[in-house]
Coordinates of C-alpha atoms in Angstrom, one line a residue:
R1 CA -1.7 5.2 2.6
A2 CA -1.5 5.2 -1.2
E3 CA -4.3 4.2 -3.6
P4 CA -2.4 2.5 -6.5
W5 CA -5.5 2.4 -8.7
L6 CA -5.5 6.2 -8.8
A7 CA -2.0 6.2 -10.1
V8 CA -3.0 3.7 -12.8
Q9 CA -6.2 5.7 -13.7
M10 CA -4.3 9.0 -14.0
G11 CA -1.2 7.5 -15.6
L12 CA 1.1 8.9 -12.9
K13 CA 3.9 7.7 -10.8
C14 CA 3.6 7.4 -7.0
A15 CA 6.0 10.3 -6.6
Q16 CA 3.5 12.6 -8.3
C17 CA 1.1 12.6 -5.4
H18 CA 3.3 11.7 -2.4
V19 CA 6.4 13.1 -0.8
N20 CA 7.7 9.6 -0.5
P21 CA 8.8 8.5 -4.0
T22 CA 7.6 4.9 -3.3
G23 CA 4.1 6.1 -2.4
G24 CA 2.1 6.3 0.8
G25 CA 2.1 8.8 3.7
L26 CA 2.3 12.5 3.2
R27 CA 0.8 13.9 0.1
S28 CA 2.6 16.4 -2.0
T29 CA 1.1 19.8 -3.1
F30 CA -0.1 18.1 -6.3
G31 CA -1.6 15.2 -4.3
N32 CA -3.5 17.6 -2.0
V33 CA -4.8 19.7 -4.9
F34 CA -5.9 16.5 -6.7
A35 CA -7.8 15.4 -3.6
Q36 CA -9.8 18.6 -3.6
N37 CA -10.4 19.1 -7.3
Q38 CA -10.5 15.6 -8.9
L39 CA -11.0 13.0 -6.2
A40 CA -14.0 14.6 -4.4
A41 CA -17.5 14.6 -6.0
H42 CA -18.1 18.1 -4.7
R43 CA -15.8 20.8 -3.3
L44 CA -17.3 22.7 -0.4
G45 CA -16.8 26.4 -0.8
G46 CA -16.7 26.2 -4.6
D47 CA -13.9 27.4 -6.8
D48 CA -13.2 30.5 -4.7
A49 CA -12.4 28.4 -1.6
E50 CA -8.7 28.4 -0.6
L51 CA -6.8 25.3 -1.4
W52 CA -5.0 23.3 1.3
T53 CA -1.6 22.4 0.0
G54 CA -0.1 20.9 3.2
T55 CA 2.7 23.4 3.4
I56 CA 3.4 25.7 6.3
G57 CA 5.8 28.2 5.2
R58 CA 8.6 27.2 2.9
F59 CA 10.3 24.5 4.9
L60 CA 7.5 22.4 6.6
S61 CA 4.8 20.1 5.2
V62 CA 2.2 18.3 7.3
G63 CA -0.6 15.8 6.8
G64 CA -2.6 13.1 8.5
N65 CA -5.0 10.2 8.2
V66 CA -7.8 8.9 10.4
R67 CA -9.8 5.7 9.6
A68 CA -12.8 4.8 11.7
T69 CA -14.3 1.4 10.9
A70 CA -17.4 -0.6 11.8
S71 CA -16.9 -4.3 10.9
Y72 CA -19.0 -7.5 10.9
V73 CA -17.6 -11.1 10.7
D74 CA -19.6 -14.2 10.3
V75 CA -17.8 -17.6 10.8
P76 CA -19.6 -20.8 9.9
D77 CA -20.7 -22.8 12.9
Q78 CA -19.2 -20.1 15.3
G79 CA -21.7 -17.3 15.0
S80 CA -21.0 -13.6 14.2
S81 CA -19.4 -10.6 15.8
N82 CA -19.3 -6.9 15.2
D83 CA -16.9 -4.2 16.2
F84 CA -16.3 -0.4 16.1
Q85 CA -12.6 0.7 16.1
V86 CA -10.2 3.4 15.2
E87 CA -8.2 1.5 12.6
E88 CA -5.5 4.1 12.5
A89 CA -4.6 7.7 13.1
R90 CA -1.3 9.0 11.7
I91 CA 0.5 12.3 11.5
Y92 CA 3.1 13.1 8.8
L93 CA 5.8 15.7 8.9
D94 CA 8.4 16.6 6.3
L95 CA 11.0 19.2 7.2
G96 CA 12.6 20.5 4.0
I97 CA 16.0 21.6 5.4
I98 CA 17.1 22.4 1.9
P99 CA 13.9 22.5 -0.2
G100 CA 14.0 20.1 -3.0
R101 CA 17.2 18.5 -1.9
L102 CA 17.4 17.5 1.8
S103 CA 14.6 16.7 4.1
V104 CA 13.7 14.8 7.3
Y105 CA 10.5 12.8 7.2
V106 CA 8.4 11.3 10.0
D107 CA 5.3 9.1 9.9
E108 CA 3.9 8.7 13.4
R109 CA 1.0 6.4 14.3
V110 CA -0.8 7.9 17.2
A111 CA -3.7 5.4 17.5
P112 CA -4.7 2.8 18.2
G113 CA -2.5 2.0 21.2
N114 CA 0.6 3.9 22.1
A115 CA 2.3 6.3 19.7
E116 CA 4.8 4.6 17.4
D117 CA 7.0 5.9 14.6
R118 CA 6.4 4.0 11.4
E119 CA 8.8 6.0 9.3
A120 CA 11.6 8.3 10.4
N121 CA 14.3 9.0 7.8
V122 CA 16.4 11.5 6.1
R123 CA 16.2 11.9 2.3
L124 CA 18.9 13.5 0.1
W125 CA 18.2 14.1 -3.6
L126 CA 21.6 13.6 -5.2
R127 CA 20.1 15.0 -8.4
E128 CA 16.9 16.9 -7.7
G129 CA 13.8 15.0 -8.7
E130 CA 15.8 12.1 -10.2
I131 CA 18.2 10.3 -7.9
Y132 CA 17.9 10.1 -4.1
L133 CA 19.4 8.4 -1.0
K134 CA 17.2 7.6 2.0
G135 CA 18.4 6.4 5.4
G136 CA 16.5 5.5 8.6
K137 CA 13.2 3.7 9.1
F138 CA 10.9 3.3 6.1
Y139 CA 8.5 1.0 4.2
L140 CA 10.4 -1.4 1.9
P141 CA 9.7 -1.1 -1.9
F142 CA 8.0 -4.3 -3.1
G143 CA 5.1 -4.8 -5.5
W144 CA 1.9 -2.7 -5.2
R145 CA 1.6 -0.6 -2.0
L146 CA -2.0 -1.5 -1.5
E147 CA -4.4 0.2 1.0
D148 CA -5.3 -3.2 2.5
D149 CA -2.4 -4.7 4.4
N150 CA -4.4 -7.9 4.8
A151 CA -4.3 -8.7 1.1
Y152 CA -2.7 -12.1 0.5
V153 CA 0.2 -10.6 -1.6
R154 CA 1.0 -8.2 1.3
Q155 CA 0.7 -10.9 4.0
L156 CA 2.9 -13.3 2.0
S157 CA 5.8 -10.9 1.4
G158 CA 5.5 -9.4 5.0
I159 CA 6.2 -6.1 3.3
N160 CA 3.4 -3.8 4.1
M161 CA 2.4 -0.5 5.9
Q162 CA 2.6 -2.3 9.3
A163 CA 6.2 -3.6 9.0
P164 CA 8.7 -0.9 8.2
D165 CA 12.4 -1.7 8.4
Q166 CA 15.6 0.1 9.1
G167 CA 18.3 0.6 6.5
F168 CA 19.2 2.6 3.4
E169 CA 17.4 3.0 0.0
L170 CA 18.7 4.3 -3.3
G171 CA 16.1 5.5 -5.7
L172 CA 15.8 6.6 -9.4
E173 CA 13.0 8.6 -11.0
H174 CA 13.9 9.1 -14.6
G175 CA 11.3 9.5 -17.4
P176 CA 9.0 6.5 -17.5
W177 CA 11.2 4.6 -15.1
S178 CA 11.0 4.3 -11.3
A179 CA 13.4 2.1 -9.4
Q180 CA 14.5 1.5 -5.8
F181 CA 17.1 -0.7 -4.1
A182 CA 17.1 -1.1 -0.3
V183 CA 19.4 -2.7 2.2
S184 CA 17.9 -3.2 5.6
N185 CA 18.1 -5.3 8.8
G186 CA 15.2 -7.6 7.7
S187 CA 13.7 -7.6 11.1
A188 CA 10.5 -5.6 10.4
G189 CA 11.8 -2.6 12.3
G190 CA 12.9 -4.6 15.4
P191 CA 16.5 -4.9 16.6
E192 CA 19.0 -6.8 14.4
T193 CA 19.5 -10.4 15.7
D194 CA 22.3 -11.6 13.3
D195 CA 24.7 -10.3 10.8
G196 CA 22.6 -11.0 7.7
K197 CA 20.8 -8.3 5.8
M198 CA 17.7 -8.0 3.6
Y199 CA 18.0 -6.8 0.0
T200 CA 14.9 -5.5 -1.8
L201 CA 14.5 -4.2 -5.4
R202 CA 11.6 -2.7 -7.1
A203 CA 11.5 -1.4 -10.7
E204 CA 8.6 -0.1 -12.7
R205 CA 7.9 1.4 -16.2
V206 CA 5.0 3.8 -16.5
A207 CA 3.8 4.3 -20.0
G208 CA 0.5 6.3 -19.9
D209 CA -2.3 3.7 -20.2
W210 CA -0.2 0.8 -18.9
R211 CA 2.6 0.0 -16.5
V212 CA 4.6 -3.1 -15.5
G213 CA 7.0 -3.8 -12.7
L214 CA 9.2 -6.4 -11.1
S215 CA 10.3 -6.8 -7.4
A216 CA 12.7 -9.2 -5.8
T217 CA 13.9 -9.6 -2.2
V218 CA 16.4 -11.8 -0.3
N219 CA 16.5 -11.9 3.5
D220 CA 19.6 -13.6 4.9
T221 CA 19.0 -14.8 8.4
D222 CA 20.4 -17.4 10.8
A223 CA 17.0 -19.1 10.8
G224 CA 17.1 -19.6 7.0
N225 CA 17.1 -17.5 3.9
R226 CA 13.9 -16.1 2.5
K227 CA 13.7 -15.3 -1.2
G228 CA 10.8 -13.9 -3.2
A229 CA 9.8 -12.1 -6.4
A230 CA 6.8 -10.3 -7.6
L231 CA 5.5 -9.3 -11.1
F232 CA 2.9 -6.5 -11.0
G233 CA 1.2 -4.2 -13.5
G234 CA -1.7 -2.0 -14.3
L235 CA -3.9 -1.1 -17.3
R236 CA -6.2 1.8 -17.9
R237 CA -9.2 1.7 -20.3
G238 CA -11.4 4.8 -20.0
R239 CA -13.0 4.8 -16.6
F240 CA -11.6 1.3 -15.8
A241 CA -8.3 0.7 -14.0
L242 CA -7.0 -2.9 -13.7
L243 CA -4.2 -3.9 -11.3
G244 CA -2.5 -7.3 -10.9
E245 CA 0.3 -8.9 -8.9
F246 CA 1.8 -12.4 -8.6
D247 CA 4.2 -13.3 -5.8
Y248 CA 6.4 -16.3 -5.3
F249 CA 8.5 -17.0 -2.1
D250 CA 10.9 -19.7 -1.1
D251 CA 11.1 -19.6 2.7
R252 CA 13.7 -21.8 4.3
G253 CA 12.9 -20.5 7.8
I254 CA 9.6 -22.5 7.9
G255 CA 9.8 -26.1 9.1
R256 CA 12.6 -28.5 8.5
N257 CA 12.7 -28.3 4.7
G258 CA 11.3 -24.8 4.2
R259 CA 8.2 -24.0 2.1
E260 CA 7.4 -22.6 -1.3
L261 CA 4.4 -20.2 -1.3
M262 CA 2.5 -18.2 -3.9
A263 CA -0.1 -15.5 -3.9
S264 CA -1.9 -13.4 -6.5
M265 CA -4.5 -10.7 -6.9
I266 CA -6.4 -9.0 -9.6
E267 CA -8.3 -5.8 -9.0
A268 CA -10.8 -3.9 -11.2
N269 CA -11.8 -0.4 -10.5
W270 CA -14.7 1.4 -12.2
L271 CA -14.7 5.2 -11.7
W272 CA -18.3 5.6 -12.8
R273 CA -18.4 9.3 -12.0
Q274 CA -16.2 11.7 -10.1
G275 CA -16.0 10.8 -6.4
H276 CA -17.6 7.3 -6.9
N277 CA -15.5 4.2 -7.4
V278 CA -16.4 0.5 -7.4
K279 CA -13.6 -2.0 -6.7
L280 CA -13.8 -5.8 -7.3
T281 CA -10.8 -7.8 -6.2
Y282 CA -10.1 -11.5 -6.5
E283 CA -7.1 -13.0 -4.5
W284 CA -5.6 -16.5 -4.4
F285 CA -3.1 -17.9 -1.8
E286 CA -1.1 -21.1 -2.0
P287 CA 0.5 -21.7 1.5
D288 CA 2.6 -24.7 0.3
V289 CA 3.0 -25.7 -3.3
H290 CA 3.8 -29.3 -2.3
V291 CA 0.4 -29.8 -0.5
D292 CA -2.7 -30.4 -2.5
E293 CA -6.0 -28.7 -2.0
D294 CA -4.9 -26.2 0.6
E295 CA -5.5 -23.1 -1.4
Q296 CA -7.4 -20.1 -0.1
T297 CA -9.3 -17.4 -2.0
R298 CA -10.7 -14.0 -1.0
T299 CA -13.2 -12.0 -3.1
S300 CA -14.0 -8.4 -2.3
L301 CA -16.5 -5.9 -3.5
V302 CA -15.9 -2.3 -2.2
Y303 CA -17.7 0.9 -3.0
E304 CA -15.7 4.1 -2.4
W305 CA -17.5 7.5 -2.1
S306 CA -15.6 10.8 -1.8
P307 CA -18.5 13.2 -1.2
L308 CA -16.3 16.2 -0.5
Q309 CA -12.6 17.1 -0.2
F310 CA -10.6 15.2 2.4
L311 CA -13.3 12.7 3.3
Q312 CA -14.0 9.2 1.9
A313 CA -16.6 6.6 2.9
R314 CA -15.9 2.9 2.0
F315 CA -18.4 0.0 2.2
G316 CA -17.2 -3.5 1.4
V317 CA -18.0 -7.2 1.6
R318 CA -15.4 -10.0 1.5
K319 CA -15.9 -13.7 1.1
F320 CA -13.2 -16.1 2.1
I321 CA -12.9 -19.7 0.9
G322 CA -10.4 -22.2 2.3
I323 CA -10.2 -25.8 3.4
P324 CA -13.6 -27.1 4.6
Q325 CA -12.4 -28.2 8.0
N326 CA -11.2 -24.6 8.9
D327 CA -14.3 -22.5 9.7
F328 CA -12.3 -19.2 10.0
Q329 CA -10.9 -19.7 6.4
N330 CA -14.5 -19.7 5.2
R331 CA -15.8 -16.6 6.9
T332 CA -17.7 -13.6 5.5
E333 CA -16.7 -10.0 6.4
A334 CA -18.4 -6.7 5.9
F335 CA -17.2 -3.2 6.8
L336 CA -18.1 0.5 6.8
Q337 CA -15.2 2.9 7.0
L338 CA -14.9 6.7 7.2
H339 CA -11.5 8.0 6.1
G340 CA -10.5 11.6 6.9
F341 CA -7.2 12.9 5.5
F342 CA -5.3 16.0 4.8

């Protein structure tokens, strides 16, 4: 999974650290070197230790993620619960059949549950490093690719790291511009059920200390069309990185007359020293613009510590506020997570 605040902090595009131009998944050689020399507070072995680049020979790159989480949930008038779980374990493979031009990419989730392919696609760079065509199963390009798939903006759009789709994507990486246009089934990776298709567009301009982007999507289904748009951006000021996103959706597949929904988030990151980041996030969700006083909010405070290369510990607390008569919408959560990656 990608960490968009790092891209904002460093003034880089997603394609700088990831093999996938839209971010997430397998890290590039640059991304792996960054994880060892700049992300980690300390590097075991010192400067003389050999760097892991993810490449095996000339044609194969590999990587992976494992997240182990301990969580605590307190629901008013319902008591509390705690749980240990493997949140995810993934293996990434990129076979560069023609290095720099043609590759086959696989993102395989091996835990929890049964193994499942999340991404499986072929990518052809029509112009190396600038224009590409991707076909197969992949994550759709929309808004910020946040680490937390439970964020309101990711739940509202339904476009996250748990719901890849099947189709084709055309992408552009040119100077400060990054843009992608995808045509897919619109069934979140499941079988197609009608002759409608989903169209998704994401465009972003990266200009050093700031960036701004726009996304739009239309899903044409027999149950009713779903249209949405997102405005997102980021700003860097010294050791602070700010991210924001606002989403609006008109979903004609909900109820008799459909529903208009909105969600937003603003995230502040303070990289107070190398390997230590404090993240404060405020989110707002409007499940129906025509219903008063049904809004929900979520406030999160997360501390991220990367003590050494390829290891991160995260501790966070989240407070939910919703309608008073729904206890679950007013819960408090806390978690401790260990993230190993390579």
